[in-house]
PDB file of C-alpha atoms in Angstrom:
ATOM      1  CA  MET A   1       0.106  -0.040  -0.211  1.00  0.00           C
ATOM      2  CA  ARG A   2       1.396   3.238  -0.937  1.00  0.00           C
ATOM      3  CA  PRO A   3       1.177   6.382   1.664  1.00  0.00           C
ATOM      4  CA  GLU A   4      -1.170   9.082   0.724  1.00  0.00           C
ATOM      5  CA  ILE A   5      -2.356  12.056   2.355  1.00  0.00           C
ATOM      6  CA  ASP A   6      -6.359  12.645   3.066  1.00  0.00           C
ATOM      7  CA  LEU A   7      -6.730  15.957   4.973  1.00  0.00           C
ATOM      8  CA  GLY A   8     -10.617  15.504   4.647  1.00  0.00           C
ATOM      9  CA  SER A   9     -10.090  12.716   7.264  1.00  0.00           C
ATOM     10  CA  LEU A  10      -9.187  15.575   9.581  1.00  0.00           C
ATOM     11  CA  ARG A  11     -12.923  16.594  10.096  1.00  0.00           C
ATOM     12  CA  ASP A  12     -13.898  13.079  10.888  1.00  0.00           C
ATOM     13  CA  LYS A  13     -12.290  13.096  14.120  1.00  0.00           C
ATOM     14  CA  LYS A  14     -13.865  13.999  17.445  1.00  0.00           C
ATOM     15  CA  ALA A  15     -12.077  16.573  19.933  1.00  0.00           C
ATOM     16  CA  TRP A  16     -11.398  13.627  22.259  1.00  0.00           C
ATOM     17  CA  GLU A  17      -9.576  11.668  20.063  1.00  0.00           C
ATOM     18  CA  TYR A  18      -7.490  14.725  19.766  1.00  0.00           C
ATOM     19  CA  LEU A  19      -7.040  15.268  23.276  1.00  0.00           C
ATOM     20  CA  VAL A  20      -6.082  11.459  23.689  1.00  0.00           C
ATOM     21  CA  ARG A  21      -3.123  11.774  21.171  1.00  0.00           C
ATOM     22  CA  PHE A  22      -2.051  15.039  23.097  1.00  0.00           C
ATOM     23  CA  VAL A  23      -2.392  13.564  26.655  1.00  0.00           C
ATOM     24  CA  PHE A  24      -0.565  10.329  25.345  1.00  0.00           C
ATOM     25  CA  GLY A  25       2.087  12.343  23.803  1.00  0.00           C
ATOM     26  CA  GLY A  26       2.670  14.436  26.861  1.00  0.00           C
ATOM     27  CA  VAL A  27       2.870  11.123  28.989  1.00  0.00           C
ATOM     28  CA  VAL A  28       5.576   9.873  26.839  1.00  0.00           C
ATOM     29  CA  ALA A  29       7.430  13.042  26.650  1.00  0.00           C
ATOM     30  CA  ALA A  30       7.386  13.257  30.551  1.00  0.00           C
ATOM     31  CA  CYS A  31       8.568   9.575  30.802  1.00  0.00           C
ATOM     32  CA  THR A  32      11.519  10.590  28.554  1.00  0.00           C
ATOM     33  CA  GLY A  33      12.598  13.119  31.020  1.00  0.00           C
ATOM     34  CA  LEU A  34      12.036  11.074  34.003  1.00  0.00           C
ATOM     35  CA  VAL A  35      14.467   8.643  32.025  1.00  0.00           C
ATOM     36  CA  SER A  36      16.852  11.253  31.325  1.00  0.00           C
ATOM     37  CA  HIS A  37      16.865  12.457  34.990  1.00  0.00           C
ATOM     38  CA  ALA A  38      17.540   9.120  36.360  1.00  0.00           C
ATOM     39  CA  PHE A  39      20.000   7.648  33.729  1.00  0.00           C
ATOM     40  CA  GLY A  40      21.385  10.856  32.284  1.00  0.00           C
ATOM     41  CA  PRO A  41      20.886  12.467  28.777  1.00  0.00           C
ATOM     42  CA  VAL A  42      22.514   9.903  26.647  1.00  0.00           C
ATOM     43  CA  VAL A  43      20.024   7.032  27.768  1.00  0.00           C
ATOM     44  CA  GLY A  44      17.112   9.554  27.578  1.00  0.00           C
ATOM     45  CA  GLY A  45      18.102  10.829  24.341  1.00  0.00           C
ATOM     46  CA  LEU A  46      17.563   7.305  22.714  1.00  0.00           C
ATOM     47  CA  PHE A  47      14.084   7.614  23.594  1.00  0.00           C
ATOM     48  CA  LEU A  48      13.541  10.668  21.227  1.00  0.00           C
ATOM     49  CA  GLY A  49      13.509   8.571  18.540  1.00  0.00           C
ATOM     50  CA  PHE A  50      10.096   7.154  19.722  1.00  0.00           C
ATOM     51  CA  PRO A  51       6.990   8.650  17.933  1.00  0.00           C
ATOM     52  CA  ALA A  52       5.307  10.013  21.186  1.00  0.00           C
ATOM     53  CA  ILE A  53       1.724   9.718  19.647  1.00  0.00           C
ATOM     54  CA  LEU A  54       2.049   6.795  17.546  1.00  0.00           C
ATOM     55  CA  PRO A  55       0.425   4.168  20.057  1.00  0.00           C
ATOM     56  CA  ALA A  56      -2.510   6.330  20.669  1.00  0.00           C
ATOM     57  CA  SER A  57      -2.702   7.409  16.696  1.00  0.00           C
ATOM     58  CA  LEU A  58      -2.466   3.536  16.084  1.00  0.00           C
ATOM     59  CA  THR A  59      -5.350   2.582  18.316  1.00  0.00           C
ATOM     60  CA  LEU A  60      -7.784   5.487  16.764  1.00  0.00           C
ATOM     61  CA  VAL A  61      -6.629   4.671  13.088  1.00  0.00           C
ATOM     62  CA  LYS A  62      -7.424   1.066  13.707  1.00  0.00           C
ATOM     63  CA  ARG A  63     -10.892   1.890  15.207  1.00  0.00           C
ATOM     64  CA  HIS A  64     -11.984   4.222  12.464  1.00  0.00           C
ATOM     65  CA  GLU A  65      -9.997   2.767   9.298  1.00  0.00           C
ATOM     66  CA  GLY A  66      -9.081  -0.824  10.434  1.00  0.00           C
ATOM     67  CA  ARG A  67      -6.209  -2.868  10.915  1.00  0.00           C
ATOM     68  CA  ALA A  68      -4.736  -2.869   7.638  1.00  0.00           C
ATOM     69  CA  GLN A  69      -4.225   0.837   7.715  1.00  0.00           C
ATOM     70  CA  ALA A  70      -3.196   0.761  11.156  1.00  0.00           C
ATOM     71  CA  VAL A  71      -0.428  -1.653   9.979  1.00  0.00           C
ATOM     72  CA  GLU A  72       0.756   0.848   7.329  1.00  0.00           C
ATOM     73  CA  ASP A  73       0.720   3.754   9.854  1.00  0.00           C
ATOM     74  CA  ALA A  74       2.913   1.663  12.011  1.00  0.00           C
ATOM     75  CA  ARG A  75       5.255   0.874   9.305  1.00  0.00           C
ATOM     76  CA  GLY A  76       5.689   4.420   8.583  1.00  0.00           C
ATOM     77  CA  GLY A  77       6.259   5.349  12.437  1.00  0.00           C
ATOM     78  CA  ARG A  78       9.059   2.463  12.143  1.00  0.00           C
ATOM     79  CA  LEU A  79      10.652   4.325   9.143  1.00  0.00           C
ATOM     80  CA  GLY A  80      10.268   7.630  10.960  1.00  0.00           C
ATOM     81  CA  SER A  81      11.772   6.367  14.367  1.00  0.00           C
ATOM     82  CA  ILE A  82      14.853   5.509  12.306  1.00  0.00           C
ATOM     83  CA  GLY A  83      15.291   8.931  11.158  1.00  0.00           C
ATOM     84  CA  LEU A  84      14.929  10.542  14.552  1.00  0.00           C
ATOM     85  CA  VAL A  85      17.459   8.346  15.847  1.00  0.00           C
ATOM     86  CA  ALA A  86      19.932   9.498  13.177  1.00  0.00           C
ATOM     87  CA  PHE A  87      19.047  12.975  14.222  1.00  0.00           C
ATOM     88  CA  GLY A  88      19.856  11.998  17.814  1.00  0.00           C
ATOM     89  CA  ALA A  89      23.018  10.384  16.891  1.00  0.00           C
ATOM     90  CA  ILE A  90      24.066  13.516  15.155  1.00  0.00           C
ATOM     91  CA  VAL A  91      23.106  15.930  17.909  1.00  0.00           C
ATOM     92  CA  TRP A  92      24.780  13.611  20.651  1.00  0.00           C
ATOM     93  CA  GLY A  93      28.166  13.457  18.570  1.00  0.00           C
ATOM     94  CA  ALA A  94      28.383  16.970  17.068  1.00  0.00           C
ATOM     95  CA  ALA A  95      26.879  18.952  19.964  1.00  0.00           C
ATOM     96  CA  PRO A  96      30.254  19.148  21.900  1.00  0.00           C
ATOM     97  CA  VAL A  97      32.254  20.334  18.863  1.00  0.00           C
ATOM     98  CA  LEU A  98      30.204  22.400  16.688  1.00  0.00           C
ATOM     99  CA  SER A  99      27.805  25.350  16.953  1.00  0.00           C
ATOM    100  CA  PRO A 100      24.199  24.702  17.760  1.00  0.00           C
ATOM    101  CA  VAL A 101      22.915  26.078  14.452  1.00  0.00           C
ATOM    102  CA  LEU A 102      25.285  23.875  12.522  1.00  0.00           C
ATOM    103  CA  VAL A 103      24.296  20.761  14.724  1.00  0.00           C
ATOM    104  CA  LEU A 104      20.693  21.275  14.030  1.00  0.00           C
ATOM    105  CA  VAL A 105      21.345  21.927  10.190  1.00  0.00           C
ATOM    106  CA  LEU A 106      23.410  18.634  10.216  1.00  0.00           C
ATOM    107  CA  ALA A 107      20.882  16.512  11.982  1.00  0.00           C
ATOM    108  CA  THR A 108      18.186  17.759  10.266  1.00  0.00           C
ATOM    109  CA  LEU A 109      19.797  16.784   7.076  1.00  0.00           C
ATOM    110  CA  ALA A 110      20.892  13.258   8.575  1.00  0.00           C
ATOM    111  CA  TRP A 111      17.050  12.720   9.532  1.00  0.00           C
ATOM    112  CA  LEU A 112      15.770  14.019   6.223  1.00  0.00           C
ATOM    113  CA  ALA A 113      18.509  11.593   3.943  1.00  0.00           C
ATOM    114  CA  VAL A 114      17.753   8.722   6.280  1.00  0.00           C
ATOM    115  CA  ASP A 115      13.908   8.883   5.993  1.00  0.00           C
ATOM    116  CA  LEU A 116      13.925   9.896   1.938  1.00  0.00           C
ATOM    117  CA  GLY A 117      16.531   7.034   1.780  1.00  0.00           C
ATOM    118  CA  LEU A 118      14.027   4.436   3.568  1.00  0.00           C
ATOM    119  CA  TRP A 119      11.236   5.776   1.679  1.00  0.00           C
ATOM    120  CA  PHE A 120      12.752   5.083  -1.403  1.00  0.00           C
ATOM    121  CA  VAL A 121      14.008   1.716  -0.495  1.00  0.00           C
ATOM    122  CA  ARG A 122      10.091   0.754   0.860  1.00  0.00           C
ATOM    123  CA  PHE A 123       8.240   2.315  -1.945  1.00  0.00           C
ATOM    124  CA  GLY A 124      10.450   2.814  -4.862  1.00  0.00           C
ATOM    125  CA  THR A 125      10.226   5.853  -7.249  1.00  0.00           C
TER     126      THR A 125
END
């Protein structure tokens, strides 16, 4: 199944569904902060690769659009997570020696290159 964007489906969602995603994302972010506080920023940074609202989103997608669509969204989440790990690795390695602006640019380019590369491997041209 090739990914597609359907902005019309945004109107089909109820306010409580967006609230669930917001709260779940906040809880995941808070847990990442607790992990960072307890084990240090290097370990906490590993959790930056986790898409915070993905679990809540997948349950809602499954409910509205079925299991097959939820599986496809999970596949996309995995690809996105790999890109976020690349972003975090660049920040971790480059932050001590480069300017913050340059680190952000390099990390963003790494994220983009990894995710676009994975996109083309998975879906072709």
